XYZ file of C-alpha atoms in Angstrom:
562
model
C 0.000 0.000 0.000
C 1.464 3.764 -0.833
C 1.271 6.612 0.882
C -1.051 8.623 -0.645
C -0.197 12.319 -1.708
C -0.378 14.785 1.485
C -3.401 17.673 1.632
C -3.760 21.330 3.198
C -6.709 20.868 6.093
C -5.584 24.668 6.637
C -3.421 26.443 8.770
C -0.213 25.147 7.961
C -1.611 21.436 8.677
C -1.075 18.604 6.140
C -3.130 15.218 6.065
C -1.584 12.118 4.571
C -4.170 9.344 4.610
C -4.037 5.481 4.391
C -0.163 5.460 5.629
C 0.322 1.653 6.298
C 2.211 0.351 9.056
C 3.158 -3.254 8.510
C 3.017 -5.912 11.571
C 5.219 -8.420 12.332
C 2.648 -11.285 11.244
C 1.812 -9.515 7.981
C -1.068 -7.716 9.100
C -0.975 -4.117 7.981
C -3.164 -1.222 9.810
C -4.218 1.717 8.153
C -3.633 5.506 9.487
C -4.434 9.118 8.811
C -1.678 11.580 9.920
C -1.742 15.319 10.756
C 1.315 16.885 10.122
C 1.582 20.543 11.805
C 3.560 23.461 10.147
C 6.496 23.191 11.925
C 9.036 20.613 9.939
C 9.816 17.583 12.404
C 10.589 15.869 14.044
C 8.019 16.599 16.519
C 6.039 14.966 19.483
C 3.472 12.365 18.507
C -0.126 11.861 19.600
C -1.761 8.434 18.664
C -5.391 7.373 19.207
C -6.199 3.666 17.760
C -9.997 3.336 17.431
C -12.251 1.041 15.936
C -14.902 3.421 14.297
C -13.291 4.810 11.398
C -10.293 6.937 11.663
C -11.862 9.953 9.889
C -13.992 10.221 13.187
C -11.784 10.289 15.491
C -13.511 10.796 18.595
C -14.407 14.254 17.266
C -17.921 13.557 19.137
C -15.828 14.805 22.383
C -12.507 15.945 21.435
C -11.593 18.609 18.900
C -10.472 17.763 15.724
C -6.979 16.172 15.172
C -6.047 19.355 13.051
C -6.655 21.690 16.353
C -3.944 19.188 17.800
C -1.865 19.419 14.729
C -1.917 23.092 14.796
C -0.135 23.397 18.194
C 2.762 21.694 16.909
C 1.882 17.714 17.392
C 2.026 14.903 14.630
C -1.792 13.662 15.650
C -1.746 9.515 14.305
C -5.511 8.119 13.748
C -5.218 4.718 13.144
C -8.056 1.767 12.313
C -7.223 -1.312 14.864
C -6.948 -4.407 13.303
C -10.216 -5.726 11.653
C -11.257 -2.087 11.039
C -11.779 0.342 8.877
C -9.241 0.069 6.170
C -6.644 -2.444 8.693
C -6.351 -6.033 7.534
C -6.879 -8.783 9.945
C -9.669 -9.997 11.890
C -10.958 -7.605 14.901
C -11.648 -9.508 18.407
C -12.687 -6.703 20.540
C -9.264 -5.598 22.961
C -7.674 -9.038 22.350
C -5.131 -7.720 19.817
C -4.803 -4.219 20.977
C -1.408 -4.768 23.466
C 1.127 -5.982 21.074
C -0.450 -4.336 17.887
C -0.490 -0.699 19.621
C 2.956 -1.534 21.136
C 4.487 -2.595 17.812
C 2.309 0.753 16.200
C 4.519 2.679 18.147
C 7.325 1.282 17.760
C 7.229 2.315 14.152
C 5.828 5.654 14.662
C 9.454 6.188 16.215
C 11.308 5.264 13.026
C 8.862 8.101 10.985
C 11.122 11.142 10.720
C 8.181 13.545 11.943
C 8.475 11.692 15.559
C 11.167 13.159 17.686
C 10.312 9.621 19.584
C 7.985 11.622 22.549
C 4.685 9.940 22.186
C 1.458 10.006 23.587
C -2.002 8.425 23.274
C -5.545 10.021 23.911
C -9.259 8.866 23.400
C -12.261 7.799 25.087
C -13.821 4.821 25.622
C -12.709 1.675 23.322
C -9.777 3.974 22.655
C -9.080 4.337 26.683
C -8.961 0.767 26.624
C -6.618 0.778 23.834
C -3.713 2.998 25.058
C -4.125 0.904 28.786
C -3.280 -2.417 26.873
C -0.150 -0.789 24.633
C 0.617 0.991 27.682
C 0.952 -3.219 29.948
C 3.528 -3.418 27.122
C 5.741 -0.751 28.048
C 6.380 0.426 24.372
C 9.712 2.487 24.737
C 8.561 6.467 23.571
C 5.178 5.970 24.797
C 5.436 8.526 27.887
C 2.060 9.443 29.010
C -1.232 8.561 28.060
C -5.007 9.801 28.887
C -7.616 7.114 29.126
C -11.571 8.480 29.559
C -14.231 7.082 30.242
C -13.230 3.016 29.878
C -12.082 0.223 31.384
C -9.190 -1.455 33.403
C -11.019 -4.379 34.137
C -13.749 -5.392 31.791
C -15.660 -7.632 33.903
C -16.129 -5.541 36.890
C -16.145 -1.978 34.792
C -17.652 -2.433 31.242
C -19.937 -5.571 31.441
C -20.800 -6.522 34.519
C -21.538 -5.157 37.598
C -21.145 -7.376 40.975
C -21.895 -10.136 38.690
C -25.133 -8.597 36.404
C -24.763 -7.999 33.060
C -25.154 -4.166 32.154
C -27.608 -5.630 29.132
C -28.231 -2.614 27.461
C -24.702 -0.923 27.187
C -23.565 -4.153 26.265
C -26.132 -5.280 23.686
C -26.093 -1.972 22.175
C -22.051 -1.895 21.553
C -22.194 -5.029 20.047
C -24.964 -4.211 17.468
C -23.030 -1.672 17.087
C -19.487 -3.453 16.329
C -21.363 -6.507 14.132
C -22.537 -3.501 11.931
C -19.287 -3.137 10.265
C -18.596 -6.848 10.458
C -21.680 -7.825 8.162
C -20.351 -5.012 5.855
C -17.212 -6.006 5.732
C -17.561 -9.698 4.639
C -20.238 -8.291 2.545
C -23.542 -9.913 4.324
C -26.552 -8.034 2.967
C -29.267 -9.618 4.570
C -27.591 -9.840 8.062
C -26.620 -5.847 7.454
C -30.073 -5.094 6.726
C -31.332 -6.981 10.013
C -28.550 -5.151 12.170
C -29.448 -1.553 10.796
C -32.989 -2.565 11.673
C -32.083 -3.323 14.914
C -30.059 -0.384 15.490
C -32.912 1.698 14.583
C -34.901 0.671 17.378
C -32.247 -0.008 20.239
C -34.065 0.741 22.951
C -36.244 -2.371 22.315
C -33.417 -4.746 21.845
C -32.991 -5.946 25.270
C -36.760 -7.334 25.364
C -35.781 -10.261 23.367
C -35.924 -13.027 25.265
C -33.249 -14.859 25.425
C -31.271 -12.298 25.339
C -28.212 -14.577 23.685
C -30.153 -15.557 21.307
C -31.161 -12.259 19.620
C -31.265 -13.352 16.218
C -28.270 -11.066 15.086
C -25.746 -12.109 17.573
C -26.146 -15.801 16.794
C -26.015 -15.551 13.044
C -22.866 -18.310 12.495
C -21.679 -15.605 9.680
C -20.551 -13.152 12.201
C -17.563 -13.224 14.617
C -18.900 -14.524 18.405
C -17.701 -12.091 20.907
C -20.602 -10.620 21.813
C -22.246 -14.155 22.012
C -18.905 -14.695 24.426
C -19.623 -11.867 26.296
C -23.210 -13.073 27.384
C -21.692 -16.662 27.805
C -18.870 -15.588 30.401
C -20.938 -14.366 33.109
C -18.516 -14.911 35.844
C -15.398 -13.826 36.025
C -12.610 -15.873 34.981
C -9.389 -15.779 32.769
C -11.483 -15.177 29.393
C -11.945 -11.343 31.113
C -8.307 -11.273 32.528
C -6.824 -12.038 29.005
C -8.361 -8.949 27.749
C -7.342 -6.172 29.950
C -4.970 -4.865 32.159
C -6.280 -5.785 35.756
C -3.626 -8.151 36.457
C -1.373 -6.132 34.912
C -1.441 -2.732 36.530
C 2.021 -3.146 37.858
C 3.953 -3.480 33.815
C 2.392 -0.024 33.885
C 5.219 2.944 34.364
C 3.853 6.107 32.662
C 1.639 8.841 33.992
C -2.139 8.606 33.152
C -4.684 11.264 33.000
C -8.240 9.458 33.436
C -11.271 11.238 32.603
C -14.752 9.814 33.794
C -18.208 10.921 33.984
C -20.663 10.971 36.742
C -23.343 9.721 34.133
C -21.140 7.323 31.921
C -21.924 3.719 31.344
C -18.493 3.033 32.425
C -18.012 5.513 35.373
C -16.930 2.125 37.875
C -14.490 1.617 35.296
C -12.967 4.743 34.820
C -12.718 5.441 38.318
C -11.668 2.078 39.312
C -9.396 2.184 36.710
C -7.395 5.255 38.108
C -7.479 3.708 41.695
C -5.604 0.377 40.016
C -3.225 2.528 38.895
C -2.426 4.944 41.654
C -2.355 1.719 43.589
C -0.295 -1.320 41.451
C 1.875 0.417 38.132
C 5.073 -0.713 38.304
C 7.044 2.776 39.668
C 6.466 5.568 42.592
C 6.928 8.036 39.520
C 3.942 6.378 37.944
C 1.994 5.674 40.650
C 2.326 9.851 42.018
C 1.567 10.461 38.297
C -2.006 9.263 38.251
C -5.091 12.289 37.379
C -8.251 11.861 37.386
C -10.958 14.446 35.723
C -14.560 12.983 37.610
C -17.462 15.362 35.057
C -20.708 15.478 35.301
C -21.010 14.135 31.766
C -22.541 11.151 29.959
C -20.437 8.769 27.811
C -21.635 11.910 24.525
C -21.869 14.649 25.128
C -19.680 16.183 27.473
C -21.143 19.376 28.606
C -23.893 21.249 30.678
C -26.722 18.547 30.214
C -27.366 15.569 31.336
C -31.107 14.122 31.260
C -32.849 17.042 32.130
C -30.674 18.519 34.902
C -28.898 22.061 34.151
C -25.281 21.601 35.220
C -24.402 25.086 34.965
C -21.243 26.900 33.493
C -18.559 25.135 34.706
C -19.413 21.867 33.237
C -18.149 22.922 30.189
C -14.696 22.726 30.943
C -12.522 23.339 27.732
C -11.221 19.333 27.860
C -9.338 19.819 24.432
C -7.305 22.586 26.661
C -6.276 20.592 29.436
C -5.753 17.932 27.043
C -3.133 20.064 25.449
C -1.412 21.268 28.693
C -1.612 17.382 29.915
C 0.743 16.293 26.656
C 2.584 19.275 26.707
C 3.818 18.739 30.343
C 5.125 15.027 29.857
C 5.786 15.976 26.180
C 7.425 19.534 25.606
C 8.668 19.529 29.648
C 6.614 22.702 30.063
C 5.719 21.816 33.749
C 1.608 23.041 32.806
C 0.100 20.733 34.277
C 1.939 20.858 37.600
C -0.469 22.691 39.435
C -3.743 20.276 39.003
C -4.727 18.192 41.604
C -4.455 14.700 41.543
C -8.281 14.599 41.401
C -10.463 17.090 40.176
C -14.334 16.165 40.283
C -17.480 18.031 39.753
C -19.251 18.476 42.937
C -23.429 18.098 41.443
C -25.580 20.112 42.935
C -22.900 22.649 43.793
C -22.210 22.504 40.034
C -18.268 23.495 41.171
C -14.793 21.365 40.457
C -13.252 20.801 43.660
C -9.848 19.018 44.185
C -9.170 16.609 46.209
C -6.127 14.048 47.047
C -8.405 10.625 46.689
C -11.737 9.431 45.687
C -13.455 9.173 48.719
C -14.576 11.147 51.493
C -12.750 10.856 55.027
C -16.034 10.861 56.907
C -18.711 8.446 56.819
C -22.278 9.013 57.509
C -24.968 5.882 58.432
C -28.569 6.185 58.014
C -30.832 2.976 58.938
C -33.649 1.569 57.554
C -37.065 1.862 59.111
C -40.707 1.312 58.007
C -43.701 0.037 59.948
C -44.041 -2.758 57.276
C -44.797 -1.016 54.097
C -42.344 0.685 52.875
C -43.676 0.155 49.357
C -43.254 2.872 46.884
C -43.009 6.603 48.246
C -46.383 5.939 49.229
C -45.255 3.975 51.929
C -43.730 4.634 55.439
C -40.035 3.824 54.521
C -37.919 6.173 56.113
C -34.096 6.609 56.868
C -32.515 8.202 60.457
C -29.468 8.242 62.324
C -31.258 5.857 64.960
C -30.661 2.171 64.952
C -33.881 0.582 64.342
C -35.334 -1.654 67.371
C -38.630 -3.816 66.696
C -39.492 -3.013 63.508
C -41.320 -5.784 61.180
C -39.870 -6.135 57.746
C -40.398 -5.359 54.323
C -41.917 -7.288 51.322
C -41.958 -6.889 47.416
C -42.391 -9.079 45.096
C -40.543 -9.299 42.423
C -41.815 -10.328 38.630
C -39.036 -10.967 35.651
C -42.109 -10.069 33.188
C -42.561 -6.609 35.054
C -38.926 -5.914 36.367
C -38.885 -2.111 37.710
C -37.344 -0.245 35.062
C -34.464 2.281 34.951
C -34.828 5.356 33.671
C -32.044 7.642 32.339
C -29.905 9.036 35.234
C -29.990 12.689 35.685
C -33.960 12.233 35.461
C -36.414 12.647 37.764
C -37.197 9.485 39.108
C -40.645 9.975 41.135
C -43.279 8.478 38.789
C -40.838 4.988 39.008
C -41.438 5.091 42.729
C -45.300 4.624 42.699
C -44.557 0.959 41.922
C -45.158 -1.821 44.350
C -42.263 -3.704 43.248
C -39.908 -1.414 45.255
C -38.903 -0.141 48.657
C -38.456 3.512 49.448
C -36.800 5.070 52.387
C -36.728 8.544 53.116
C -35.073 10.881 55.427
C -35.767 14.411 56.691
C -35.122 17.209 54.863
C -31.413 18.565 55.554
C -30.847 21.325 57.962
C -26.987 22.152 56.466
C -25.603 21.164 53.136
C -24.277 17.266 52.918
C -21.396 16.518 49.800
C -21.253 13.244 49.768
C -18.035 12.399 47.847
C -17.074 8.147 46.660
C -18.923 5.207 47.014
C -22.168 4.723 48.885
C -22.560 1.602 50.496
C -25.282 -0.360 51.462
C -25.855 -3.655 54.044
C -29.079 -4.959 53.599
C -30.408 -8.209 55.853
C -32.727 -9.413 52.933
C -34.158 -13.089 52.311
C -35.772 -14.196 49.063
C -37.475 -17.033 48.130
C -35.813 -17.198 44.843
C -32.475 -19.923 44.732
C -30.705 -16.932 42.673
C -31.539 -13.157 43.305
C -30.561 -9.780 42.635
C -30.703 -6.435 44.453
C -30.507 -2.852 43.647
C -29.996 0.191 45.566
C -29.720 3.449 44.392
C -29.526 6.635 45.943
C -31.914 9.621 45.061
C -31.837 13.153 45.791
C -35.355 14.397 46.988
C -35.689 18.171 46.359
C -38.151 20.097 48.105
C -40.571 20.686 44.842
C -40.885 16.776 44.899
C -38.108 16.053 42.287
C -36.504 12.758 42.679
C -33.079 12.727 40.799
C -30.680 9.786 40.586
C -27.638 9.975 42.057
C -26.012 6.425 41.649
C -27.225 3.004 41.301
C -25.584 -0.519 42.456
C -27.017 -3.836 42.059
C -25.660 -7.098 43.097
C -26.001 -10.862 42.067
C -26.150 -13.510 44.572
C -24.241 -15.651 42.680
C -21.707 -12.972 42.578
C -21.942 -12.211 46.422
C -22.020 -15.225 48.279
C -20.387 -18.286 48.298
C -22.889 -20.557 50.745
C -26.418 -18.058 49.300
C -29.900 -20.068 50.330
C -32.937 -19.436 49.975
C -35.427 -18.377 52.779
C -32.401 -17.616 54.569
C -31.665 -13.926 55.633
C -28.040 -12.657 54.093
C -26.162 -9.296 54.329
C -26.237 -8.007 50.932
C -22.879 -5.933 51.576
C -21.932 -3.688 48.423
C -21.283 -0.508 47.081
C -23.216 1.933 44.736
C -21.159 3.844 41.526
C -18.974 6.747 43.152
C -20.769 10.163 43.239
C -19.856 13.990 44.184
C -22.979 15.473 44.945
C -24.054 18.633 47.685
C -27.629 18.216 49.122
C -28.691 21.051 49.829
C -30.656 21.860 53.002
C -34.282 21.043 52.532
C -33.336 18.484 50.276
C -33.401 14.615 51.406
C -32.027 11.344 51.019
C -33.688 8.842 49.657
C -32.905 5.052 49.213
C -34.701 2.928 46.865
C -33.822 -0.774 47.110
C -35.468 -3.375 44.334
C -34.531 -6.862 42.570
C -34.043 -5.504 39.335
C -33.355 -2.225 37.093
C -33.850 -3.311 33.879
C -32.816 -2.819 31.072
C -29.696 -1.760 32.504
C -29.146 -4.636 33.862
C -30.329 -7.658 32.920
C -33.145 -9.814 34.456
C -32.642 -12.437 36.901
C -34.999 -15.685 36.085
C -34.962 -16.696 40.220
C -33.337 -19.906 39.605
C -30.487 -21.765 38.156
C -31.187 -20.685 34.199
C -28.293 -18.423 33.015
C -29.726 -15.035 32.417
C -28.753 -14.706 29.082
C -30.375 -18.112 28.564
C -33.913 -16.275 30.371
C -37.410 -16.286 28.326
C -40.967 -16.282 29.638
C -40.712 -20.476 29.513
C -38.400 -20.256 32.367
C -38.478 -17.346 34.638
C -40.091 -17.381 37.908
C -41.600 -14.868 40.855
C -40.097 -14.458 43.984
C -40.397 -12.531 47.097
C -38.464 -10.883 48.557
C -38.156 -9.405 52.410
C -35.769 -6.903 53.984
C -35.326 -6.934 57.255
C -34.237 -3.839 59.404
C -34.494 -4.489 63.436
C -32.030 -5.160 66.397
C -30.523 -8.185 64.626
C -30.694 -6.747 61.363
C -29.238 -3.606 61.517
C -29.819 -2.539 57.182
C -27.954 0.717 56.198
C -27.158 3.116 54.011
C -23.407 4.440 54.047
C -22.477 7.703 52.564
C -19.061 8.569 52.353
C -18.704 12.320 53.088
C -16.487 15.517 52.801
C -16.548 19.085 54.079
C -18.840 21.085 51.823
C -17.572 24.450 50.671
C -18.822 27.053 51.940
């Protein structure tokens, strides 16, 4: 393959597209370059994404020209199977060695003064993690958003249930270009039709078996995906969570309060600061916590109005993030290790860690119907005493639904199918800053369950807005699980910054299902993948909050500003 003849994208920049780089199996990826006015050799900048290099991530980040034009060689490259790259594409199973060996011929290029770094968002994040477990040499900093360091625990699963609808989604997504590829017409034509109606996807029952993810024509993974549902080596061979410690560059990780793959992101800075392999590396980890979904980044999300400050100028910091590690210009000495958007507040704040210092515990209490905000569910300080439990019951044909974070959430609570605890309106302002937590004394009658918790904010006018969600599967959980038999249900929620304000309250809403989110559980030994109406079943389910059953809520706090 030649290089094709370079073109003026204005400004002094140049374009060369289609510049091969050859592997050492044969395979040859495909990239577009960005050449800035300033002869070479210069600093390098390399994203490797599997959505077609023209894009490149310009649905968050600026152009590659705008980098171009501040005096970087910007590389967009196709991973293998993609776009115009040869080979077959596996999703993250290739993207180590064939981003390490990318780079290690971007060095020979006599535009690269052998300074490189890598940037992009989501499959891309994952992307410059894996080259980075390969310690390419000239690969000196990269800045990961809004992915994955562990895939099981931060982009498919959550404490063992499948996030269906992300998950299902992406793939439709992905087998798009596979059916065009190897030229399948009629399986294109059933994915597009699919795609045009995604939201109704994750009704198909079973959910493996949706009719374009088991066409024999098409690669598996997805199908694999579904299929691995706990986790094992298959996840482990794909990412870097056993491999934080080969890791020895700095890392700037950007996440959103709202993303898909917030637990990952966040998580995937705490692996780092944690495990990579050096001190230097390890004092070198950033993270950016927005209030942002995975697109758009900005000052919406649902309906809430996030105010100015949400739209920080990421292409900026960006720029002063590769310019630091790559021009030694020291700008990006004065940012805080973490920098997170307090909601509610609508104000970055630093901070050293993720997590408050404090922790505040509110208990469960009802007088046995705590069903819907209708109910008496309510949350306090106090311990609870006698108090009789609980029940819902909970129906895999009628799971409760999730709605779109950022929402408000108060015509969801008027189902039966749910508990809701409230406390009293807030005299002073509460941040609450990390991971809730939540220990619930529950029994079901179902031999494989699920719960959910998620925090809401309760404004005065009666809005009920989302803060985080958590769910977790029994199977997941416990080792000895039984059912009929009461079990702490001990986990944590996604990580939050929010400031109550006073008159607002807290509210807890605890169910067995938030679908489709996550996927259903059938209440018995069928694999929820493998889950239709032939072989689901109804359970019920009782939490128990009294002297010997002390169920809480756990809300990590910080000082709020004042």
């Amino acid at each position: 393959m030649n290089r094709s003849q370079r073109v003026d994208v204005g400004d002094g920049v140049t374009l060369e597209r289609n510049v091969p780089c050859r592997l050492s199996d044969g395979t040859t990826l495909v990239s577009d370059h960005y050449y800035p006015r300033k002869p070479g050799p210069n600093p390098t900048l390399l994203m490797r994404q599997p959505y077609g290099r023209d894009i490149a991530s310009t649905v968050v980040y600026a152009h590659p020209a705008w980098f171009a034009r501040r005096g970087y060689n910007v590389v967009i490259q196709d991973v293998r199977g993609r776009g115009g790259s040869e080979g077959h594409f596996y999703p993250f199973r290739h993207e180590a060695a064939d981003g390490a060996e990318t780079i290690a011929w971007l060095r020979t290029l006599p535009e690269c003064n052998g300074r490189i770094g890598m940037y992009g968002f989501s499959y891309q994040g994952a992307a410059q993690l894996l080259a980075a477990a390969k310690r390419p040499p000239g690969l000196e900093c990269i800045a990961p958003a809004m992915t994955a360091a562990d895939l099981y625990n931060g982009w498919f699963y959550h404490h063992g249930a499948l996030r269906l609808a992300s998950s299902l989604g992406w793939g439709i997504q992905m087998l798009k270009e596979e059916a065009r590829r190897l030229n399948l017409v009629d399986t294109s034509n059933k994915l597009e039709t699919a795609w045009a109606n995604i939201a109704a996807q994750p009704h198909h029952k079973p959910c493996a078996e949706h009719p374009t993810l088991t066409d024999p024509t098409l690669p598996s993974y997805v199908r694999d995906w579904f299929a691995h549902d706990t986790l094992s080596s298959f996840w482990s061979d794909l990412d870097i969570s056993k491999l934080a410690d080969e890791i020895n560059i700095p890392a700037l990780h950007v996440s959103g309060w709202f993303d898909t793959y917030l637990e990952g992101s966040i998580a995937g800075f705490e692996l780092l600061r944690n495990e990579a392999m050096t001190p230097f590396a390890r004092d070198h980890q950033y993270l950016l916590a927005g209030p942002w979904t995975h697109i758009p980044w900005g000052d919406r999300a649902g309906d809430m109005h996030l105010g100015p400050e949400a739209l920080l100028d990421t292409n900026d910091l960006l720029l002063r993030w590769f310019d630091h590690w790559l021009r030694d210009t020291k700008s990006f000495a004065n940012e805080p290790r973490v920098k997170h958007f307090a909601l509610g507040l609508n104000q970055w704040l630093p901070a050293d860690d993720i997590t408050g210092p404090t922790t505040q515990t509110l208990h469960l209490h009802s007088h046995g119907n705590a069903n819907s905000r209708k109910g008496n569910g309510f949350l306090s300080p106090t311990p609870a005493a006698h108090e009789p439990p609980d029940l819902f019951v909970y129906d895999p044909e009628v799971p409760v639904l999730s709605t779109p974070p950022a929402t408000d959430q108060s015509a969801l609570e008027l189902g039966n199918n749910l508990l809701v605890y409230t406390a009293e309106p807030l005299t002073a302002p509460l941040h609450i800053f990390g991971r809730p937590r939540v220990v619930l004394y529950a029994a079901t009658s179902a031999t494989h369950a699920d719960l959910t918790a998620k925090l809401v904010r309760l404004t005065p006018q009666g809005r009920a807005e989302q803060v985080c969600i958590g769910i977790a599967r029994s199977t997941y959980l416990f080792a000895d699980y039984k059912e009929d038999t009461v079990h702490a249900w001990d986990f944590t929620l996604e990580p939050t910054s929010i400031v109550f304000a006073p008159g607002d309250s807290i509210r807890l809403e605890v169910a067995a299902s938030a679908f489709p989110l996550y996927d259903r559980n059938p209440s018995n030994a069928t694999p929820p993948s493998q889950m239709s109406q032939f072989n689901w079943q109804r359970s019920t389910h009782i939490l128990h909050h009294d002297l010997n059953h002390p169920s809480t809520l756990h809300l990590p706090t910080i000082e709020p500003q004042p």
